[in-house]
């Protein structure tokens, strides 16, 4: 099996190759979304552009029953909110757009602002005047007759009460389509950035310093660091070496290991090596097995790796309910997961000497400042998995969150080869795998179907929202 650093490189080079394919696929849905927009609504929506930190134009005039076509031309998420009403847009990601229905507003003048904390004070305000709008009164009347005047903004919850021909339904549908399309466009734009190495990612393989006696020493600093979870959402993450998940430590069975932890957090910490066979005094549960590692001090964990393969995690145990969820988690691996070579399982055959093109950690989280995420990133900033047709991928799931997550891969099955790093005597195929907190599953995927395949948590509120795809979603792109 290839070493982590080689797999990362191949992932990047393949991502470049498949990017064009994915963009071509998206263009179809994007065009369809724009075409339908012109057919719905009373009069053309009035264009409004958001940026850092202003709303243009500063004076907006809309006929009664009209709407705003809001585009975010900035580099962070913004919204439009209308003072004294329930009318507001969702948070719109950079490059995204949304239509804001104003048909619930009586003629008059209103204040418009961005409700993202701090943005109003930075200048994101404008004035909105609703005219008496005789030109569009017929359509507005129809909206009110159907009871949809309460559907202003992004209240999607009652759309099921509307007829498919209701203009309000069409406007809401347009918003829903736009939110899905906008997110997917961003995801593909980020795929390009990943391929170009422009995104700071977690799970970076950590190279040890090798001491004279062969000991592999890994230097780690825990600190609170700015971390971009999704476009424009920068949080104060708790990190090892500045990344979420922290560095991927991989050693060989029998290696002498040192992990030197420098604590620059505001609270004490420790490292628990979860699922790794270490002596009791290296188990990292302060104050039971060691003293607290106080802020601005260091501690060195020393142990000999077991003589067999293990697939574990390393994370804080001291107030893990805050520290881990905020980002103090990473992968610790001893050797390689054993594969069931030369066997056939239902629809998948694992050849003798199977070559794994990529070994991919997939670390799940759902709380703290990181929130619903895959490898410390939320859709649309999740990294896609790019493969060539015929590749065998080894995906290791790690759940560092508070809830179980049923991870579902479209079309290609997952052959579960190990649970918590222990090779299964009888591997089995599944398309959806429930991964509970603390659990690890290793799955072999034979990427044999060309296309862009969704790969997501199937608790649907972990992967979709009124704002489109969200959180625990990525894609397997097979070329
Ligand atoms: Cu989930």
Short mmCIF file of C-alpha atoms and ligand atoms in Angstrom, two decimals:
data_model
loop_
_atom_site.label_atom_id
_atom_site.label_comp_id
_atom_site.label_asym_id
_atom_site.label_seq_id
_atom_site.Cartn_x
_atom_site.Cartn_y
_atom_site.Cartn_z
CA UNK A 1 0.00 0.00 0.00
CA UNK A 2 1.27 3.45 -0.77
CA UNK A 3 2.45 5.84 1.89
CA UNK A 4 0.21 8.77 2.84
CA UNK A 5 2.30 11.42 1.11
CA UNK A 6 2.16 9.55 -2.18
CA UNK A 7 -1.58 9.14 -1.94
CA UNK A 8 -2.07 12.84 -1.35
CA UNK A 9 -0.09 13.67 -4.46
CA UNK A 10 -2.02 11.29 -6.63
CA UNK A 11 -5.24 12.70 -5.27
CA UNK A 12 -4.25 16.19 -6.35
CA UNK A 13 -3.10 15.24 -9.83
CA UNK A 14 -6.21 13.26 -10.52
CA UNK A 15 -8.39 16.06 -9.24
CA UNK A 16 -6.96 18.33 -11.92
CA UNK A 17 -7.77 15.81 -14.60
CA UNK A 18 -11.38 15.34 -13.61
CA UNK A 19 -12.27 18.93 -12.93
CA UNK A 20 -13.30 19.74 -16.48
CA UNK A 21 -15.63 16.77 -16.55
CA UNK A 22 -17.42 17.85 -13.42
CA UNK A 23 -17.81 21.43 -14.59
CA UNK A 24 -19.32 20.24 -17.86
CA UNK A 25 -21.85 18.22 -15.92
CA UNK A 26 -22.79 21.21 -13.78
CA UNK A 27 -23.23 23.60 -16.68
CA UNK A 28 -26.37 21.75 -17.70
CA UNK A 29 -28.17 22.28 -14.42
CA UNK A 30 -26.89 25.84 -14.04
CA UNK A 31 -28.31 26.87 -17.41
CA UNK A 32 -31.63 25.29 -16.66
CA UNK A 33 -31.85 27.25 -13.41
CA UNK A 34 -31.27 30.60 -15.09
CA UNK A 35 -33.70 29.93 -17.91
CA UNK A 36 -36.58 29.26 -15.57
CA UNK A 37 -36.00 32.44 -13.61
CA UNK A 38 -37.27 34.74 -16.31
CA UNK A 39 -40.64 33.04 -16.46
CA UNK A 40 -41.68 33.58 -12.84
CA UNK A 41 -42.67 36.59 -10.76
CA UNK A 42 -44.29 40.00 -11.23
CA UNK A 43 -41.85 42.05 -13.26
CA UNK A 44 -38.12 41.65 -13.36
CA UNK A 45 -36.39 41.27 -9.99
CA UNK A 46 -34.33 44.30 -9.00
CA UNK A 47 -30.62 43.50 -8.94
CA UNK A 48 -28.74 44.04 -5.67
CA UNK A 49 -25.07 43.26 -5.13
CA UNK A 50 -23.41 42.53 -1.78
CA UNK A 51 -19.72 42.97 -1.07
CA UNK A 52 -17.33 43.99 1.73
CA UNK A 53 -18.91 46.06 3.12
CA UNK A 54 -21.72 47.61 1.16
CA UNK A 55 -25.05 46.96 -0.46
CA UNK A 56 -25.41 48.31 -4.01
CA UNK A 57 -27.36 50.29 -4.92
CA UNK A 58 -27.68 52.18 -1.65
CA UNK A 59 -31.19 53.21 -2.62
CA UNK A 60 -33.34 50.40 -3.94
CA UNK A 61 -36.76 50.94 -5.50
CA UNK A 62 -39.08 48.02 -6.15
CA UNK A 63 -42.72 48.02 -7.31
CA UNK A 64 -45.20 46.43 -4.93
CA UNK A 65 -45.17 42.65 -5.36
CA UNK A 66 -41.64 42.73 -6.68
CA UNK A 67 -38.50 40.95 -5.66
CA UNK A 68 -34.76 41.35 -5.33
CA UNK A 69 -32.18 39.35 -7.27
CA UNK A 70 -29.33 39.42 -4.77
CA UNK A 71 -25.82 38.43 -5.78
CA UNK A 72 -22.89 38.11 -3.43
CA UNK A 73 -19.89 39.60 -5.22
CA UNK A 74 -17.78 39.57 -2.05
CA UNK A 75 -15.42 37.06 -0.52
CA UNK A 76 -17.47 36.07 2.53
CA UNK A 77 -21.07 35.12 3.23
CA UNK A 78 -23.65 37.93 3.38
CA UNK A 79 -27.40 38.23 3.50
CA UNK A 80 -30.07 40.86 3.11
CA UNK A 81 -32.48 41.45 5.97
CA UNK A 82 -35.28 44.02 6.07
CA UNK A 83 -35.73 45.80 9.39
CA UNK A 84 -39.09 45.37 11.08
CA UNK A 85 -40.23 42.50 8.82
CA UNK A 86 -39.64 38.77 8.55
CA UNK A 87 -38.18 39.23 5.08
CA UNK A 88 -34.61 38.09 4.73
CA UNK A 89 -32.42 36.04 2.46
CA UNK A 90 -30.41 33.04 3.59
CA UNK A 91 -26.71 33.60 4.08
CA UNK A 92 -25.42 33.75 0.53
CA UNK A 93 -21.98 32.31 -0.07
CA UNK A 94 -19.43 34.23 -2.19
CA UNK A 95 -20.45 34.03 -5.83
CA UNK A 96 -23.91 32.81 -4.88
CA UNK A 97 -27.26 34.44 -5.43
CA UNK A 98 -30.77 34.36 -4.06
CA UNK A 99 -34.10 35.84 -4.93
CA UNK A 100 -35.85 37.71 -2.13
CA UNK A 101 -39.60 37.98 -2.47
CA UNK A 102 -40.96 41.35 -1.28
CA UNK A 103 -44.66 40.77 -1.98
CA UNK A 104 -45.50 40.79 1.72
CA UNK A 105 -44.30 44.38 2.10
CA UNK A 106 -46.74 47.28 1.99
CA UNK A 107 -45.70 50.39 0.06
CA UNK A 108 -43.27 52.46 2.10
CA UNK A 109 -39.61 52.82 2.92
CA UNK A 110 -37.58 50.20 4.75
CA UNK A 111 -34.03 49.72 5.94
CA UNK A 112 -32.07 46.86 4.37
CA UNK A 113 -28.93 45.44 6.01
CA UNK A 114 -26.69 42.40 6.23
CA UNK A 115 -27.39 40.52 9.48
CA UNK A 116 -24.04 38.72 9.61
CA UNK A 117 -22.58 40.01 12.89
CA UNK A 118 -20.56 43.19 12.38
CA UNK A 119 -21.48 43.72 8.74
CA UNK A 120 -24.23 46.28 9.35
CA UNK A 121 -21.88 48.36 11.47
CA UNK A 122 -19.25 48.09 8.73
CA UNK A 123 -21.57 49.79 6.26
CA UNK A 124 -23.83 47.12 4.81
CA UNK A 125 -27.07 49.09 4.84
CA UNK A 126 -29.34 50.43 2.13
CA UNK A 127 -32.75 52.00 1.80
CA UNK A 128 -35.63 50.14 0.15
CA UNK A 129 -38.73 51.86 -1.21
CA UNK A 130 -41.74 49.77 -2.20
CA UNK A 131 -43.87 51.66 -4.73
CA UNK A 132 -47.64 51.29 -5.08
CA UNK A 133 -46.92 49.13 -8.10
CA UNK A 134 -50.08 49.26 -10.19
CA UNK A 135 -48.30 47.51 -13.07
CA UNK A 136 -47.90 44.31 -11.11
CA UNK A 137 -51.02 44.43 -8.98
CA UNK A 138 -52.74 41.58 -10.83
CA UNK A 139 -50.04 39.06 -9.96
CA UNK A 140 -49.74 40.33 -6.42
CA UNK A 141 -53.47 39.88 -6.00
CA UNK A 142 -53.17 36.27 -7.13
CA UNK A 143 -50.45 35.66 -4.56
CA UNK A 144 -52.56 37.05 -1.79
CA UNK A 145 -55.61 35.07 -2.87
CA UNK A 146 -53.63 31.86 -2.51
CA UNK A 147 -52.61 32.85 0.99
CA UNK A 148 -48.96 32.93 0.02
CA UNK A 149 -48.26 36.46 1.20
CA UNK A 150 -46.72 34.85 4.27
CA UNK A 151 -44.22 33.03 2.06
CA UNK A 152 -41.94 36.03 1.74
CA UNK A 153 -38.23 35.48 1.96
CA UNK A 154 -37.06 31.89 2.32
CA UNK A 155 -39.91 30.32 4.29
CA UNK A 156 -39.93 26.99 2.47
CA UNK A 157 -41.87 25.09 5.09
CA UNK A 158 -45.32 25.73 3.65
CA UNK A 159 -44.46 25.33 -0.03
CA UNK A 160 -46.28 22.00 -0.04
CA UNK A 161 -49.53 23.93 0.41
CA UNK A 162 -49.07 25.71 -2.90
CA UNK A 163 -50.21 24.57 -6.32
CA UNK A 164 -47.40 23.92 -8.83
CA UNK A 165 -48.77 26.76 -10.97
CA UNK A 166 -48.81 29.27 -8.11
CA UNK A 167 -46.37 32.10 -8.90
CA UNK A 168 -45.18 31.97 -5.30
CA UNK A 169 -44.37 28.29 -5.67
CA UNK A 170 -42.38 29.14 -8.78
CA UNK A 171 -40.45 31.82 -6.97
CA UNK A 172 -39.71 29.57 -4.03
CA UNK A 173 -38.70 26.79 -6.39
CA UNK A 174 -36.36 29.18 -8.13
CA UNK A 175 -34.76 30.02 -4.79
CA UNK A 176 -34.42 26.34 -3.95
CA UNK A 177 -32.88 25.55 -7.32
CA UNK A 178 -30.53 28.50 -7.01
CA UNK A 179 -29.39 27.42 -3.56
CA UNK A 180 -28.62 23.90 -4.79
CA UNK A 181 -26.91 25.08 -7.98
CA UNK A 182 -24.93 27.78 -6.21
CA UNK A 183 -23.54 25.31 -3.68
CA UNK A 184 -22.57 22.78 -6.33
CA UNK A 185 -20.85 25.47 -8.38
CA UNK A 186 -18.87 26.49 -5.33
CA UNK A 187 -18.00 22.87 -4.56
CA UNK A 188 -16.55 22.46 -8.05
CA UNK A 189 -14.72 25.79 -7.80
CA UNK A 190 -13.18 24.53 -4.56
CA UNK A 191 -12.29 21.22 -6.24
CA UNK A 192 -10.12 23.26 -8.58
CA UNK A 193 -8.53 25.05 -5.62
CA UNK A 194 -7.86 21.71 -3.92
CA UNK A 195 -6.26 20.42 -7.10
CA UNK A 196 -4.07 23.52 -7.24
CA UNK A 197 -3.06 23.04 -3.60
CA UNK A 198 -4.65 26.35 -2.60
CA UNK A 199 -6.71 24.96 0.28
CA UNK A 200 -5.20 24.28 3.67
CA UNK A 201 -6.31 20.77 4.52
CA UNK A 202 -6.26 18.52 7.55
CA UNK A 203 -4.73 15.03 7.76
CA UNK A 204 -1.39 16.24 6.40
CA UNK A 205 1.07 13.36 6.88
CA UNK A 206 3.50 14.32 9.65
CA UNK A 207 7.14 13.45 9.03
CA UNK A 208 9.05 12.42 12.16
CA UNK A 209 12.50 13.39 13.28
CA UNK A 210 14.37 10.09 13.48
CA UNK A 211 16.64 9.93 16.53
CA UNK A 212 19.95 8.06 16.73
CA UNK A 213 18.29 4.98 18.21
CA UNK A 214 15.65 4.95 15.46
CA UNK A 215 12.90 6.52 17.57
CA UNK A 216 10.41 8.46 15.44
CA UNK A 217 9.71 11.77 17.15
CA UNK A 218 6.63 13.77 16.14
CA UNK A 219 6.41 17.41 17.23
CA UNK A 220 2.95 18.76 17.79
CA UNK A 221 1.60 22.09 19.04
CA UNK A 222 -1.96 22.48 20.28
CA UNK A 223 -3.32 26.00 19.87
CA UNK A 224 -6.42 27.97 18.96
CA UNK A 225 -6.15 28.81 15.26
CA UNK A 226 -8.36 30.42 12.62
CA UNK A 227 -9.78 27.68 10.43
CA UNK A 228 -12.04 28.03 7.41
CA UNK A 229 -14.79 25.42 7.70
CA UNK A 230 -16.75 26.58 4.67
CA UNK A 231 -16.52 29.62 2.38
CA UNK A 232 -16.41 32.72 4.57
CA UNK A 233 -16.95 30.74 7.80
CA UNK A 234 -13.73 31.15 9.74
CA UNK A 235 -13.82 29.78 13.27
CA UNK A 236 -11.50 29.71 16.27
CA UNK A 237 -10.62 26.04 15.96
CA UNK A 238 -8.58 24.08 18.51
CA UNK A 239 -5.88 22.55 16.38
CA UNK A 240 -2.82 20.35 16.31
CA UNK A 241 -0.22 22.08 14.12
CA UNK A 242 -2.84 24.51 12.84
CA UNK A 243 -5.00 22.05 10.91
CA UNK A 244 -8.28 20.13 11.31
CA UNK A 245 -8.07 17.16 11.48
CA UNK A 246 -4.59 17.32 12.95
CA UNK A 247 -1.58 15.69 11.30
CA UNK A 248 -1.87 12.07 10.18
CA UNK A 249 0.71 10.08 12.14
CA UNK A 250 1.63 6.75 10.59
CA UNK A 251 4.29 4.43 11.99
CA UNK A 252 5.34 0.84 11.41
CA UNK A 253 4.59 -2.02 13.82
CA UNK A 254 7.33 -2.15 16.46
CA UNK A 255 8.53 1.43 15.89
CA UNK A 256 9.75 3.38 18.89
CA UNK A 257 7.56 6.51 18.97
CA UNK A 258 7.65 9.88 20.70
CA UNK A 259 4.93 12.48 20.41
CA UNK A 260 6.09 15.79 21.87
CA UNK A 261 3.11 17.98 22.65
CA UNK A 262 3.50 21.70 23.25
CA UNK A 263 0.33 23.15 24.80
CA UNK A 264 -0.48 26.68 23.64
CA UNK A 265 -4.17 26.36 24.43
CA UNK A 266 -5.73 28.50 27.14
CA UNK A 267 -6.52 25.33 29.15
CA UNK A 268 -4.64 22.18 30.13
CA UNK A 269 -4.71 19.25 27.77
CA UNK A 270 -3.52 15.68 27.14
CA UNK A 271 -3.49 13.22 24.22
CA UNK A 272 -5.41 9.98 24.30
CA UNK A 273 -4.29 7.47 21.65
CA UNK A 274 -7.71 6.00 20.89
CA UNK A 275 -7.52 2.44 19.63
CA UNK A 276 -3.73 2.31 19.86
CA UNK A 277 -1.99 -0.13 22.23
CA UNK A 278 0.10 2.07 24.55
CA UNK A 279 1.20 1.58 28.18
CA UNK A 280 -1.16 2.83 30.86
CA UNK A 281 0.92 5.89 31.70
CA UNK A 282 0.80 6.94 28.04
CA UNK A 283 -3.00 6.55 27.72
CA UNK A 284 -3.54 10.28 28.06
CA UNK A 285 -6.32 10.61 30.60
CA UNK A 286 -5.31 13.39 32.98
CA UNK A 287 -5.42 13.29 35.97
CA UNK A 288 -5.76 9.47 36.06
CA UNK A 289 -2.75 8.34 34.06
CA UNK A 290 -0.71 11.54 33.95
CA UNK A 291 -0.60 15.12 35.15
CA UNK A 292 -2.39 17.84 33.22
CA UNK A 293 -0.27 19.38 30.50
CA UNK A 294 -0.66 22.97 31.62
CA UNK A 295 -0.79 25.87 29.16
CA UNK A 296 2.64 26.86 27.84
CA UNK A 297 4.23 23.58 28.90
CA UNK A 298 5.18 20.44 26.99
CA UNK A 299 4.92 16.71 27.54
CA UNK A 300 6.47 13.81 25.65
CA UNK A 301 4.53 10.60 25.04
CA UNK A 302 6.90 7.64 24.56
CA UNK A 303 5.90 4.14 23.59
CA UNK A 304 6.72 1.28 21.27
CA UNK A 305 4.08 0.69 18.62
CA UNK A 306 2.48 -2.77 18.76
CA UNK A 307 3.76 -5.53 16.52
CA UNK A 308 0.55 -5.61 14.53
CA UNK A 309 -1.40 -3.05 12.52
CA UNK A 310 -3.82 -0.70 14.26
CA UNK A 311 -6.01 2.13 13.05
CA UNK A 312 -6.62 4.69 15.74
CA UNK A 313 -7.12 8.32 16.49
CA UNK A 314 -5.39 10.76 18.76
CA UNK A 315 -7.33 13.44 20.52
CA UNK A 316 -7.60 15.42 23.72
CA UNK A 317 -9.29 13.69 26.64
CA UNK A 318 -9.25 16.71 28.98
CA UNK A 319 -12.67 18.33 28.40
CA UNK A 320 -13.05 16.57 25.08
CA UNK A 321 -16.65 17.81 24.92
CA UNK A 322 -15.12 21.16 24.01
CA UNK A 323 -11.58 20.43 22.87
CA UNK A 324 -12.25 17.51 20.51
CA UNK A 325 -15.40 18.93 18.96
CA UNK A 326 -13.58 22.20 18.31
CA UNK A 327 -10.92 20.36 16.33
CA UNK A 328 -8.39 18.52 18.53
CA UNK A 329 -8.55 15.20 16.72
CA UNK A 330 -6.38 13.35 14.21
CA UNK A 331 -5.53 9.94 12.74
CA UNK A 332 -2.94 7.60 14.28
CA UNK A 333 -2.07 4.54 12.26
CA UNK A 334 0.25 1.61 12.86
CA UNK A 335 0.99 -0.31 9.67
CA UNK A 336 -1.68 -1.04 7.09
CA UNK A 337 -5.16 -2.47 7.31
CA UNK A 338 -5.10 -6.06 6.01
CA UNK A 339 -7.06 -6.55 2.78
CA UNK A 340 -9.02 -9.68 1.73
CA UNK A 341 -6.97 -10.32 -1.40
CA UNK A 342 -8.07 -12.93 -3.90
CA UNK A 343 -11.66 -13.07 -2.67
CA UNK A 344 -15.01 -12.18 -4.19
CA UNK A 345 -17.90 -10.69 -2.21
CA UNK A 346 -21.24 -10.40 -4.00
CA UNK A 347 -20.38 -7.86 -6.70
CA UNK A 348 -16.79 -6.99 -5.73
CA UNK A 349 -13.64 -8.93 -6.34
CA UNK A 350 -10.42 -7.99 -4.56
CA UNK A 351 -7.55 -9.15 -6.76
CA UNK A 352 -4.39 -10.70 -5.38
CA UNK A 353 -1.85 -7.92 -4.90
CA UNK A 354 -4.58 -5.27 -5.16
CA UNK A 355 -3.05 -1.83 -5.61
CA UNK A 356 -4.66 0.86 -3.48
CA UNK A 357 -4.50 4.11 -5.46
CA UNK A 358 -5.46 6.29 -2.48
CA UNK A 359 -5.86 5.74 1.23
CA UNK A 360 -8.26 8.41 2.41
CA UNK A 361 -9.05 9.36 6.00
CA UNK A 362 -12.65 10.55 6.38
CA UNK A 363 -13.01 12.11 9.81
CA UNK A 364 -16.57 12.93 10.84
CA UNK A 365 -17.59 15.69 13.24
CA UNK A 366 -20.93 17.30 13.96
CA UNK A 367 -20.54 19.79 16.81
CA UNK A 368 -18.35 22.45 18.37
CA UNK A 369 -17.10 25.30 16.24
CA UNK A 370 -16.36 22.87 13.40
CA UNK A 371 -19.91 21.50 13.22
CA UNK A 372 -21.22 19.09 10.58
CA UNK A 373 -18.14 18.29 8.57
CA UNK A 374 -15.93 15.82 6.72
CA UNK A 375 -12.23 16.25 7.49
CA UNK A 376 -12.84 19.60 9.17
CA UNK A 377 -14.64 21.07 6.15
CA UNK A 378 -18.33 21.58 5.45
CA UNK A 379 -19.90 21.49 1.99
CA UNK A 380 -19.26 23.27 -0.37
CA UNK A 381 -15.65 23.35 0.86
CA UNK A 382 -15.40 19.59 1.40
CA UNK A 383 -12.65 17.97 -0.68
CA UNK A 384 -13.89 15.75 -3.50
CA UNK A 385 -12.39 12.32 -4.02
CA UNK A 386 -11.09 12.02 -7.56
CA UNK A 387 -10.42 8.57 -9.01
CA UNK A 388 -9.69 6.90 -12.30
CA UNK A 389 -12.04 4.19 -13.47
CA UNK A 390 -10.91 0.89 -12.03
CA UNK A 391 -9.12 2.36 -9.01
CA UNK A 392 -9.39 0.69 -5.65
CA UNK A 393 -9.70 3.25 -2.86
CA UNK A 394 -9.30 2.52 0.83
CA UNK A 395 -11.41 4.91 2.88
CA UNK A 396 -11.00 4.96 6.65
CA UNK A 397 -13.91 6.55 8.53
CA UNK A 398 -13.32 7.99 12.00
CA UNK A 399 -16.17 9.48 13.99
CA UNK A 400 -15.02 12.23 16.38
CA UNK A 401 -18.51 13.73 16.77
CA UNK A 402 -21.49 13.24 19.06
CA UNK A 403 -23.84 11.36 16.76
CA UNK A 404 -23.87 8.32 14.51
CA UNK A 405 -23.64 9.10 10.81
CA UNK A 406 -24.85 6.74 8.05
CA UNK A 407 -22.34 7.43 5.29
CA UNK A 408 -23.84 6.65 1.91
CA UNK A 409 -21.91 6.39 -1.34
CA UNK A 410 -23.95 6.43 -4.53
CA UNK A 411 -23.65 3.49 -6.96
CA UNK A 412 -20.25 2.14 -5.93
CA UNK A 413 -20.53 -0.16 -2.94
CA UNK A 414 -18.29 -0.08 0.09
CA UNK A 415 -16.65 -3.35 1.13
CA UNK A 416 -16.17 -3.16 4.88
CA UNK A 417 -12.80 -4.78 5.51
CA UNK A 418 -12.06 -3.67 9.07
CA UNK A 419 -13.88 -2.40 12.16
CA UNK A 420 -11.81 -0.22 14.51
CA UNK A 421 -8.76 -1.37 12.57
CA UNK A 422 -9.43 -5.09 13.18
CA UNK A 423 -9.62 -6.95 9.89
CA UNK A 424 -12.97 -8.71 9.48
CA UNK A 425 -12.88 -12.45 8.85
CA UNK A 426 -15.91 -11.95 6.64
CA UNK A 427 -15.84 -8.56 4.97
CA UNK A 428 -19.24 -7.45 3.65
CA UNK A 429 -20.63 -5.00 1.14
CA UNK A 430 -22.89 -2.09 2.01
CA UNK A 431 -23.89 1.17 0.42
CA UNK A 432 -24.65 2.88 3.74
CA UNK A 433 -22.48 2.45 6.82
CA UNK A 434 -23.51 3.60 10.26
CA UNK A 435 -20.48 5.01 12.05
CA UNK A 436 -21.01 5.70 15.73
CA UNK A 437 -18.94 8.09 17.85
CA UNK A 438 -15.46 6.68 18.47
CA UNK A 439 -15.83 4.02 15.76
CA UNK A 440 -13.65 3.45 12.74
CA UNK A 441 -14.60 1.55 9.61
CA UNK A 442 -12.23 0.76 6.77
CA UNK A 443 -13.90 0.29 3.42
CA UNK A 444 -12.62 -0.68 0.03
CA UNK A 445 -14.29 1.06 -2.91
CA UNK A 446 -13.83 -0.13 -6.47
CA UNK A 447 -14.36 3.03 -8.51
CA UNK A 448 -15.67 1.33 -11.60
CA UNK A 449 -18.51 3.64 -12.67
CA UNK A 450 -17.64 6.91 -14.40
CA UNK A 451 -19.46 9.96 -13.11
CA UNK A 452 -19.79 12.37 -10.21
CA UNK A 453 -21.30 10.36 -7.37
CA UNK A 454 -22.65 11.96 -4.22
CA UNK A 455 -21.09 10.71 -0.99
CA UNK A 456 -22.84 11.96 2.13
CA UNK A 457 -24.32 11.39 5.55
CA UNK A 458 -27.84 10.11 5.08
CA UNK A 459 -29.29 11.94 8.06
CA UNK A 460 -30.66 14.41 5.55
CA UNK A 461 -30.45 17.44 7.80
CA UNK A 462 -26.71 16.71 8.06
CA UNK A 463 -26.37 17.06 4.30
CA UNK A 464 -29.15 19.34 3.04
CA UNK A 465 -30.91 22.53 4.11
CA UNK A 466 -33.04 25.32 2.64
CA UNK A 467 -29.70 26.82 1.63
CA UNK A 468 -28.90 23.72 -0.48
CA UNK A 469 -26.41 20.96 0.12
CA UNK A 470 -24.59 21.48 3.38
CA UNK A 471 -22.31 19.90 5.95
CA UNK A 472 -21.46 16.24 5.45
CA UNK A 473 -21.46 16.01 1.67
CA UNK A 474 -18.72 15.37 -0.83
CA UNK A 475 -18.47 13.49 -4.11
CA UNK A 476 -16.55 10.64 -5.63
CA UNK A 477 -15.59 11.77 -9.12
CA UNK A 478 -14.67 8.83 -11.35
CA UNK A 479 -13.14 9.50 -14.74
CU1 LIG B 1 -24.86 12.68 9.91
#
